[in-house]
Short mmCIF file of C-alpha atoms in Angstrom, two decimals:
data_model
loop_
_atom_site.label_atom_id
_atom_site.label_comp_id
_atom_site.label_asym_id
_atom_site.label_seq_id
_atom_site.Cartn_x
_atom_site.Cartn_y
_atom_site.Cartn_z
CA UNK A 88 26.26 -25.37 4.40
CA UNK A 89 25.26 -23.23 7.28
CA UNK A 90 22.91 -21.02 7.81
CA UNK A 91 23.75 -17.86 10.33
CA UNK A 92 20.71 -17.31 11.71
CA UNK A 93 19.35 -14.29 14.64
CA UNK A 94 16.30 -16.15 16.32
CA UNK A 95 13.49 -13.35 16.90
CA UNK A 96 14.61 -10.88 14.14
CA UNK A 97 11.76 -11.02 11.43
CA UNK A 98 14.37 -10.97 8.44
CA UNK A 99 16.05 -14.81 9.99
CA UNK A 100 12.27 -15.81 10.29
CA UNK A 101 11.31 -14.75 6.84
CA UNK A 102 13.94 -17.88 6.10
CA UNK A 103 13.26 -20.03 8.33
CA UNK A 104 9.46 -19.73 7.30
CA UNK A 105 10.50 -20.60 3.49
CA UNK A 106 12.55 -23.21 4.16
CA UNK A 107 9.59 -25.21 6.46
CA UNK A 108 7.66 -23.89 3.79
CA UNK A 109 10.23 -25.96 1.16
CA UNK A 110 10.66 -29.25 3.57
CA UNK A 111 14.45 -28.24 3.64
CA UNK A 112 16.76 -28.57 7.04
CA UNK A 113 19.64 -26.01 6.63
CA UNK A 114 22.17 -26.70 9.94
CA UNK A 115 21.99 -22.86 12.16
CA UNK A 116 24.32 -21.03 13.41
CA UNK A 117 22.89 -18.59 16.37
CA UNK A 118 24.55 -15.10 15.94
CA UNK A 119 22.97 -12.89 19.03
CA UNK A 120 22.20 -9.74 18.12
CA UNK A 121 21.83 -8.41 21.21
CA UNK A 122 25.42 -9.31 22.40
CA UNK A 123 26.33 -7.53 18.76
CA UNK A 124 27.72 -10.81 17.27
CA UNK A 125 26.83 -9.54 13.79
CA UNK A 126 29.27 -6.70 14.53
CA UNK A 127 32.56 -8.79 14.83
CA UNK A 128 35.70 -9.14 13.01
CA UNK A 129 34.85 -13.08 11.71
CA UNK A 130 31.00 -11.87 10.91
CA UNK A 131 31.68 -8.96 9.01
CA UNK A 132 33.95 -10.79 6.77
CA UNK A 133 31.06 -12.99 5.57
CA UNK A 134 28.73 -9.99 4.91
CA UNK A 135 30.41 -6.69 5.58
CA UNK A 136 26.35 -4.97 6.06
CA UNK A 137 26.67 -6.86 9.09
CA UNK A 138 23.08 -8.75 8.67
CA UNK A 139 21.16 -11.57 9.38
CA UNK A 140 20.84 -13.91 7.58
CA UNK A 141 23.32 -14.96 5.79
CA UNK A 142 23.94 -18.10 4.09
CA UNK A 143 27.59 -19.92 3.82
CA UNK A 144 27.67 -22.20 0.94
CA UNK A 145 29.85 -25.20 1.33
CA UNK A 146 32.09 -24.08 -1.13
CA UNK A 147 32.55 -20.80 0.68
CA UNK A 148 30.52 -18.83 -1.55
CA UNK A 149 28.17 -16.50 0.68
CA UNK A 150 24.37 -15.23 0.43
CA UNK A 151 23.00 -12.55 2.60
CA UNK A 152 19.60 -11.04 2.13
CA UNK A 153 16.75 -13.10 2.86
CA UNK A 154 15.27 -13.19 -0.63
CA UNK A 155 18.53 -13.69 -2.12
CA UNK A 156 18.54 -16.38 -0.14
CA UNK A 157 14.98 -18.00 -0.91
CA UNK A 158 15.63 -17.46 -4.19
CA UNK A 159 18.71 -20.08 -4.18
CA UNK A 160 16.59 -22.65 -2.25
CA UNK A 161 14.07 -22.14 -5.06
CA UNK A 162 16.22 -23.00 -7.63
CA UNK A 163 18.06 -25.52 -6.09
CA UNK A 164 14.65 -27.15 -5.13
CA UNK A 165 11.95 -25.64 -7.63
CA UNK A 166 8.73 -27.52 -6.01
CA UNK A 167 6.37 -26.09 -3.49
CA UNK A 168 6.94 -23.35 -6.15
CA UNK A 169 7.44 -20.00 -3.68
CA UNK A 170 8.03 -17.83 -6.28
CA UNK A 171 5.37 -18.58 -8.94
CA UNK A 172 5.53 -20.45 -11.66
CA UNK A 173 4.25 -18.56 -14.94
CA UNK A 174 5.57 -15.16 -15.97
CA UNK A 175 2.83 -13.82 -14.52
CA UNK A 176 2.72 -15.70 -11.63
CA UNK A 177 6.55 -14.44 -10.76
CA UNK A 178 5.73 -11.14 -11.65
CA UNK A 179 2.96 -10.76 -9.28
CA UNK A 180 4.65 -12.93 -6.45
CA UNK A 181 8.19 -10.39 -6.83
CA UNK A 182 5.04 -7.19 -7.16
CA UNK A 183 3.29 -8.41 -3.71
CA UNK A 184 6.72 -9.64 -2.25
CA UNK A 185 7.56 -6.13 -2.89
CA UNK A 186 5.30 -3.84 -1.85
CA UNK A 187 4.44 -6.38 1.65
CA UNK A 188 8.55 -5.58 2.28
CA UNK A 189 9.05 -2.10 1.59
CA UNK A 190 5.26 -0.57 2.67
CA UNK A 191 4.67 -3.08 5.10
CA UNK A 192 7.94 -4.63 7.31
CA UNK A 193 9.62 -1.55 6.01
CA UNK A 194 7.50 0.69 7.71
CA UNK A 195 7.01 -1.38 11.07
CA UNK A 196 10.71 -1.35 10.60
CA UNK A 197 11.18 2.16 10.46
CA UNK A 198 9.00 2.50 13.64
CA UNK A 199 10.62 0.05 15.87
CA UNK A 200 13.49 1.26 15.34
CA UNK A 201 13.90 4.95 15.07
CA UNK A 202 11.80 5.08 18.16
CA UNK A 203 12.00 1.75 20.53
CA UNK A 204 14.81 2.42 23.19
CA UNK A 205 16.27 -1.13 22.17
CA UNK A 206 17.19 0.57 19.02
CA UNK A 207 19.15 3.67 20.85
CA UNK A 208 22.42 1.97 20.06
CA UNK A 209 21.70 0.11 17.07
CA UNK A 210 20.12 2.45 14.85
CA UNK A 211 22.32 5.53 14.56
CA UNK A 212 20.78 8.18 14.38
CA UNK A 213 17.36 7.36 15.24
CA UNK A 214 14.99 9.88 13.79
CA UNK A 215 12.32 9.93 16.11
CA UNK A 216 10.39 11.96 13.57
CA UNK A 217 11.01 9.54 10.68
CA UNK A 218 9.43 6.38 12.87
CA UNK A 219 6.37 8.59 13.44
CA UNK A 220 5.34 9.30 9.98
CA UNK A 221 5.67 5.81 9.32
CA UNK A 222 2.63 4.87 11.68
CA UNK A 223 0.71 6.23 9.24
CA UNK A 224 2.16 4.37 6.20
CA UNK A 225 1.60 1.09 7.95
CA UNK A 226 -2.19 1.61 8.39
CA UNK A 227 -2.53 3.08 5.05
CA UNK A 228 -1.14 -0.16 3.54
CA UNK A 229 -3.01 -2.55 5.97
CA UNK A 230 -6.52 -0.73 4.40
CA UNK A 231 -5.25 -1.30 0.97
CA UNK A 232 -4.07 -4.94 1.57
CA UNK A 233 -7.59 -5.32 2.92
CA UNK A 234 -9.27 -4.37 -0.09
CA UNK A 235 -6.61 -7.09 -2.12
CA UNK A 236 -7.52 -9.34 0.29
CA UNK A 237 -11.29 -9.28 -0.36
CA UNK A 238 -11.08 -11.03 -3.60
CA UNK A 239 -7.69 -13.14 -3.57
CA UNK A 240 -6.74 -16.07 -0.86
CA UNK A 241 -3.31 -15.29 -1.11
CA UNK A 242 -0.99 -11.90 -1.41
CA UNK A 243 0.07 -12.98 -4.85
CA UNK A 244 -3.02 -14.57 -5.89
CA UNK A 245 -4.21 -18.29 -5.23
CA UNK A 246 -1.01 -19.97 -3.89
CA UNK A 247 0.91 -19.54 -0.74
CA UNK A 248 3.90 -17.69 -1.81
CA UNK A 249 7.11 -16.25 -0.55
CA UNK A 250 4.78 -12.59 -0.16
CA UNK A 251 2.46 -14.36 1.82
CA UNK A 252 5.67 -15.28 4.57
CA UNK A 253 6.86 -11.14 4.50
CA UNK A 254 3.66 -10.70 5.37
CA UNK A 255 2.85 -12.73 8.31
CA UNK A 256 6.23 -11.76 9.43
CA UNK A 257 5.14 -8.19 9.29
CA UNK A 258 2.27 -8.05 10.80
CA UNK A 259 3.43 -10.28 14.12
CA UNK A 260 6.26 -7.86 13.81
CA UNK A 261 3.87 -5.13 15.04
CA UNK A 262 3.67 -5.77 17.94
CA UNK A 263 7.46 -4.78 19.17
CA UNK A 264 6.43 -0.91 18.51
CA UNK A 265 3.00 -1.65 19.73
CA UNK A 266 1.25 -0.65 16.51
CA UNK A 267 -2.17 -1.72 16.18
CA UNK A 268 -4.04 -3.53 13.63
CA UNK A 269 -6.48 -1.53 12.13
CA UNK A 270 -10.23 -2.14 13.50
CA UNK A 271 -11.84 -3.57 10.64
CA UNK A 272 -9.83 -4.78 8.03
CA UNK A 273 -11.67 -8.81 8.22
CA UNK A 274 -9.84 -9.67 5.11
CA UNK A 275 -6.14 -9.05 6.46
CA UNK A 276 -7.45 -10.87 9.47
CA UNK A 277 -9.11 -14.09 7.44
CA UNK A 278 -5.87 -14.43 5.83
CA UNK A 279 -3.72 -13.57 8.75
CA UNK A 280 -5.08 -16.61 10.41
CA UNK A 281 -4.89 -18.74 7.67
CA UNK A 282 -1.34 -18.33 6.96
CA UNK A 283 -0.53 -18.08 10.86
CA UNK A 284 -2.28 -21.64 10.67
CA UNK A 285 0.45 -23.36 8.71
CA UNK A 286 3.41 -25.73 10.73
CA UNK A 287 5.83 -23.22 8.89
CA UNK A 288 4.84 -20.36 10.75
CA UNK A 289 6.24 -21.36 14.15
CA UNK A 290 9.49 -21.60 12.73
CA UNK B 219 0.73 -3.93 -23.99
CA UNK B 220 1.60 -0.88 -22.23
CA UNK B 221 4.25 0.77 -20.30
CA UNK B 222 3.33 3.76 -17.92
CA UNK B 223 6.58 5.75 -17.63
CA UNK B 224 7.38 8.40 -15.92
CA UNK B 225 10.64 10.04 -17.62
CA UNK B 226 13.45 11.38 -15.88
CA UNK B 227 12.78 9.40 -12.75
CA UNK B 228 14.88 6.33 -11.91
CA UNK B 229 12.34 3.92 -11.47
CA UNK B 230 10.99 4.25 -15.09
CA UNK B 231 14.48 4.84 -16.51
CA UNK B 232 15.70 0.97 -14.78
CA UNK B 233 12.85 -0.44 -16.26
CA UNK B 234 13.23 1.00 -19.94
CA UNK B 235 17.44 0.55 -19.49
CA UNK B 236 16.62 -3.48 -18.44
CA UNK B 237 14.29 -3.11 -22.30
CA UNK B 238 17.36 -1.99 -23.77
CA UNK B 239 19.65 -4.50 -23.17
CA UNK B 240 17.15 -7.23 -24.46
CA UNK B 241 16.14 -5.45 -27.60
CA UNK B 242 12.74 -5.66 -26.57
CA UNK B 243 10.51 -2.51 -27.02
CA UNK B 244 7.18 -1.69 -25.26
CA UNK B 245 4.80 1.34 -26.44
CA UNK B 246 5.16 3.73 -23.71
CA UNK B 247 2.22 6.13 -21.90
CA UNK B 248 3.94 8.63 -20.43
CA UNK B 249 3.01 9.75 -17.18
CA UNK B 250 3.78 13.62 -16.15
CA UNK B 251 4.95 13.12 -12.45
CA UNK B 252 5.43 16.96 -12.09
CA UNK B 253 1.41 17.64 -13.29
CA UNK B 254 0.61 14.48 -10.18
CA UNK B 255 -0.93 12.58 -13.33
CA UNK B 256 0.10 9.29 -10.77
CA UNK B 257 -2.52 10.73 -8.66
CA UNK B 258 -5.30 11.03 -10.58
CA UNK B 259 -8.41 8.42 -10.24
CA UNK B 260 -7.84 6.69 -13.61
CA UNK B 261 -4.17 5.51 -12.79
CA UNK B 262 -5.09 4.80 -9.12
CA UNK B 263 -7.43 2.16 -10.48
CA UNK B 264 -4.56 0.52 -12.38
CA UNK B 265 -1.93 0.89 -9.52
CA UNK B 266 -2.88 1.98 -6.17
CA UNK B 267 0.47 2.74 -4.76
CA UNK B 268 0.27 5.24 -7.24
CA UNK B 269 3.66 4.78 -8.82
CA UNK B 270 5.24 4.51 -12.20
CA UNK B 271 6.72 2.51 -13.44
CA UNK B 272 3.57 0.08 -13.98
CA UNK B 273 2.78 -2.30 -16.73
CA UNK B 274 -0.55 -3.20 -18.45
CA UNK B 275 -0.51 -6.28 -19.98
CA UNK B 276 -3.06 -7.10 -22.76
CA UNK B 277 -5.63 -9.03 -21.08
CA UNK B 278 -6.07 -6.29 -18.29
CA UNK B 279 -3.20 -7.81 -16.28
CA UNK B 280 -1.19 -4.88 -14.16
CA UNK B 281 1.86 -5.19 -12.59
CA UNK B 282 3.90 -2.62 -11.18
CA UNK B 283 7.21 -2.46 -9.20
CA UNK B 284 10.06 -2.16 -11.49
CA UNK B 285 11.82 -5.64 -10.23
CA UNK B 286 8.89 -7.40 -10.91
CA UNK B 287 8.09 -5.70 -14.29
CA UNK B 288 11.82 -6.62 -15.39
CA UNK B 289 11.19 -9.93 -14.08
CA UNK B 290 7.92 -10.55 -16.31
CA UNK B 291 10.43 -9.21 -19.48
CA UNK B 292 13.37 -12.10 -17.98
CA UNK B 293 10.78 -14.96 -17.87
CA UNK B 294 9.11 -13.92 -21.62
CA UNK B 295 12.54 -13.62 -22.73
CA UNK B 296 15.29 -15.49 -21.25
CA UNK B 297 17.99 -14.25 -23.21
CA UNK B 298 19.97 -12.48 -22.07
CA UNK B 299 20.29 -13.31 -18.79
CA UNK B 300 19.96 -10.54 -16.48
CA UNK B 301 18.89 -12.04 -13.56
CA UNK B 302 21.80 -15.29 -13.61
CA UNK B 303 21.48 -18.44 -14.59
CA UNK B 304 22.74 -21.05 -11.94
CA UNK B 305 21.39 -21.08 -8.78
CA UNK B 306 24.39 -19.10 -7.11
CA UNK B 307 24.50 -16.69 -10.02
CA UNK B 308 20.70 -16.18 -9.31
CA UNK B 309 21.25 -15.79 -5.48
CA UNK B 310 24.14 -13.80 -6.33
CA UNK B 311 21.69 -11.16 -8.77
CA UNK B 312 19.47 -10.94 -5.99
CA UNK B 313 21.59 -9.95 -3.41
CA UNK B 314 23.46 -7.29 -4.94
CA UNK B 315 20.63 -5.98 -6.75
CA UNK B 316 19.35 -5.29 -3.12
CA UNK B 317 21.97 -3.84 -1.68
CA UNK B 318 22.39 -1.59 -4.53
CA UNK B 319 18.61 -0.70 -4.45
CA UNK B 320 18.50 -0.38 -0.37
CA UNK B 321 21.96 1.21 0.36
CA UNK B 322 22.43 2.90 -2.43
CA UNK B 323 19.35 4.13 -4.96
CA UNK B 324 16.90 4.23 -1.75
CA UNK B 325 19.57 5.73 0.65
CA UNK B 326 20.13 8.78 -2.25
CA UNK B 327 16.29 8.69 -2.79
CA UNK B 328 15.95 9.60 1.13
CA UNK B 329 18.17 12.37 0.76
CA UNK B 330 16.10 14.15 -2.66
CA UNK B 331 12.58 13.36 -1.08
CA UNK B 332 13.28 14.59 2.41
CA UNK B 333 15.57 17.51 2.05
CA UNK B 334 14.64 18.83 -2.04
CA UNK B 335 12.37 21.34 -2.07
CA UNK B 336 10.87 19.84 -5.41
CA UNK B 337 9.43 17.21 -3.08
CA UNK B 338 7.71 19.45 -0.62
CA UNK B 339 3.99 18.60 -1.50
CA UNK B 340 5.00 15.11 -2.51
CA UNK B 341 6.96 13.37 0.29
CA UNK B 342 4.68 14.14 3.37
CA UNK B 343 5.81 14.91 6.23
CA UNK B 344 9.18 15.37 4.54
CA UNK B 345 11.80 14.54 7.40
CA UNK B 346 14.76 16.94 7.23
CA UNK B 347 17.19 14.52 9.33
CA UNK B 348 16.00 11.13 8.13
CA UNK B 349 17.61 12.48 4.55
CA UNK B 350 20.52 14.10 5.98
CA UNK B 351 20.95 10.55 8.07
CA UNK B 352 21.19 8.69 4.72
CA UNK B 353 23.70 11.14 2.86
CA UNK B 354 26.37 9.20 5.49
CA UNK B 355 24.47 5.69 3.85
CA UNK B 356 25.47 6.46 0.36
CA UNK B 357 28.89 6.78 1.49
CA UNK B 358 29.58 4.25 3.49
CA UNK B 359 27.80 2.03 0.78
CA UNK B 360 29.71 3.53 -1.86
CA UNK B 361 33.25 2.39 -0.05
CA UNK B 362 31.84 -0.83 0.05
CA UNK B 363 31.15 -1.30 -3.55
CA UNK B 364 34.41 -0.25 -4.52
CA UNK B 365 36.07 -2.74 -2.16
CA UNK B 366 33.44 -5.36 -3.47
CA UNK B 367 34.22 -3.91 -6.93
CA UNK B 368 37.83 -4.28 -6.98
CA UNK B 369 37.59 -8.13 -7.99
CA UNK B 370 34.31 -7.94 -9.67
CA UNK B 371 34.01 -6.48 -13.29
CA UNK B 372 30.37 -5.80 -12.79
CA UNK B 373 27.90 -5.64 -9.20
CA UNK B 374 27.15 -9.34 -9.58
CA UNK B 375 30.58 -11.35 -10.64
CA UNK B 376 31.56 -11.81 -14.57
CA UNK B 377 28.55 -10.61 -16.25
CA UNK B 378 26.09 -7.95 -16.23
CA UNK B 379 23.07 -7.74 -15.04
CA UNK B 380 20.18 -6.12 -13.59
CA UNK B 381 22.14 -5.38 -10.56
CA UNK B 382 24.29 -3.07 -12.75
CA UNK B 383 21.26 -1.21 -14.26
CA UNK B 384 20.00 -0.14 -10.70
CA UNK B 385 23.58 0.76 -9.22
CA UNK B 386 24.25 2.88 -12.38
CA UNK B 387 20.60 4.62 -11.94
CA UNK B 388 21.81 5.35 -8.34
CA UNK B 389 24.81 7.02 -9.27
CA UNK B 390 23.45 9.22 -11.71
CA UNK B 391 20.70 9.93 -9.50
CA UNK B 392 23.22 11.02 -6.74
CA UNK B 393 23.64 14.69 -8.91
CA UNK B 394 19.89 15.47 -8.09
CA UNK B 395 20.79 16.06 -4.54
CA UNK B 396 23.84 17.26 -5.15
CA UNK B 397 25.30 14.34 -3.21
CA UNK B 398 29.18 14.19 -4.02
CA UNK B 399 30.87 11.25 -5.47
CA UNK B 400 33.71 10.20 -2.63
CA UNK B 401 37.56 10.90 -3.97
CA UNK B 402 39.67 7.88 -4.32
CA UNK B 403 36.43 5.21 -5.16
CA UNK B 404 38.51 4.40 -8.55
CA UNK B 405 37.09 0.80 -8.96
CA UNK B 406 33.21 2.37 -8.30
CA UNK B 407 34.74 5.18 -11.29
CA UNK B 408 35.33 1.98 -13.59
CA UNK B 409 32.66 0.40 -13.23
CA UNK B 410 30.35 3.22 -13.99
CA UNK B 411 32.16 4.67 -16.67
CA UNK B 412 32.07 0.89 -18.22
CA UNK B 413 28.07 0.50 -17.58
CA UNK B 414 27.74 3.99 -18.94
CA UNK B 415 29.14 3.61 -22.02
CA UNK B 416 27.08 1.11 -23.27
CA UNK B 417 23.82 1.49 -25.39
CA UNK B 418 21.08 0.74 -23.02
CA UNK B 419 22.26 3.80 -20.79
CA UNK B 420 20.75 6.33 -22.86
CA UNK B 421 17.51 4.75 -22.15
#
């Protein structure tokens, strides 16, 4: 098994995360996005998106997408459950996994790279205009997180969960377009501590 | 139990399609998209992304997100499985049921939101060249597929599943935009005409 991994990219550290999370070692295999590894002949026949992470199975079956992926180490190895447990508990873990990914890292996303020079070459064609509007997105959902925040530990609810990593992985994601965090919003910051507190999170 | 829908849109329409195939059935409250009835106070309250499809459960519970509603309906009701069963087959459900919902049904949703003058007032600031950026997405993704789908009967391996239900709402949602379906994508042309065909589609 091996796990092809791109160090500072938030999507390889959304894994990396679950995995500490899960006690698991998975041997890595650094592919250097900056040097366009993911781009080559032998990569793209693994995952023809071209993406990090992806997971090669010793059997040569491959995984890419980093939930796709968590999701195999949680049923391979069900317990810390990530995922929930009940079928409401997995519900509202896949609801806050969700909307933290799409109106969250999406957004950050969107703004680092349809406007961060980095992304000139990467991200073709960067819309400048499309990165701007999502400034706005990310603060709206940062208030509304807030006000989840104020009466639940956790994204999902009262367990860690897999939400809880695309979130911390958002929000330290900020930074590379500069975005600020809202002044303010004491509940996203109680429970960005908390989770930025855990061994997992320096993975 | 209740099931805010919202119609023609493909959001609702995956949800009541993934119903379908396990024969369960929901009492719907339909929710008139066009007349902004997702924007008034009283659904706010039970979803505050403001979205349909969303889900009230009986003791209050609300979950929204169409994955995570369909999820809910897997964990009730096992059978059948639409999300896999093995630990590969569930990786395997995961992944292409993101790439299908990324590439494909969010790349076509760009184009309609940001170039459809139906979504003026709704998609603010609508972004002319972010949706004329993704109409190259859809068929880029689209070649993939039908090299993916050339040794696959459905998006996931042997059987079908809930990966199938969002690639086929993607497709059909491609005529809203007017987005063309590529010449030559004959395995793509199978595989739709297959998942078409059966009952749930009419959904």
């Amino acid at each position: 098994m091996k796990l092809y991994d791109g160090g500072r990219a938030p999507n390889p550290r959304r894994v990396r995360i679950f995995l500490a999370e899960k006690g698991i070692t998975v041997p890595l295999a650094e592919v250097d996005i900056a040097k366009r590894e993911h781009k080559s002949a032998a990569f793209t026949t693994l995952n023809p998106l071209q993406r990090v992470p992806t997971l090669l199975l010793d059997d040569g079956a491959v995984i890419s997408e980093s939930i796709a992926i968590c999701r195999y180490f949680e049923a391979v190895q069900p317990a810390p459950a990530l995922f929930g447990r009940s079928a409401l508990e997995q519900a509202r873990v896949e609801m806050w996994q969700r909307r933290l990914e799409f109106e969250l890292l999406g957004a950050v996303a969107a703004v680092f790279r349809h406007t961060h020079p980095f992304m000139v070459e990467l991200e073709v064609p960067q819309v400048a205009a499309w990165g701007e509007a999502n400034r706005a997105k990310v603060e709206s959902f940062l208030g509304l997180l807030d006000r989840h925040l104020a009466d639940h530990e956790f994204a999902a609810g009262d367990s860690f969960s897999v939400a809880d990593i695309t979130g911390l992985v958002a929000v330290d994601f900020m930074r590379l377009p500069k975005l600020p965090m809202p002044a303010g919003l004491y509940h996203v910051q109680r429970w960005h501590a908390a989770v930025s507190r855990r061994p997992s999170a320096t993975a």
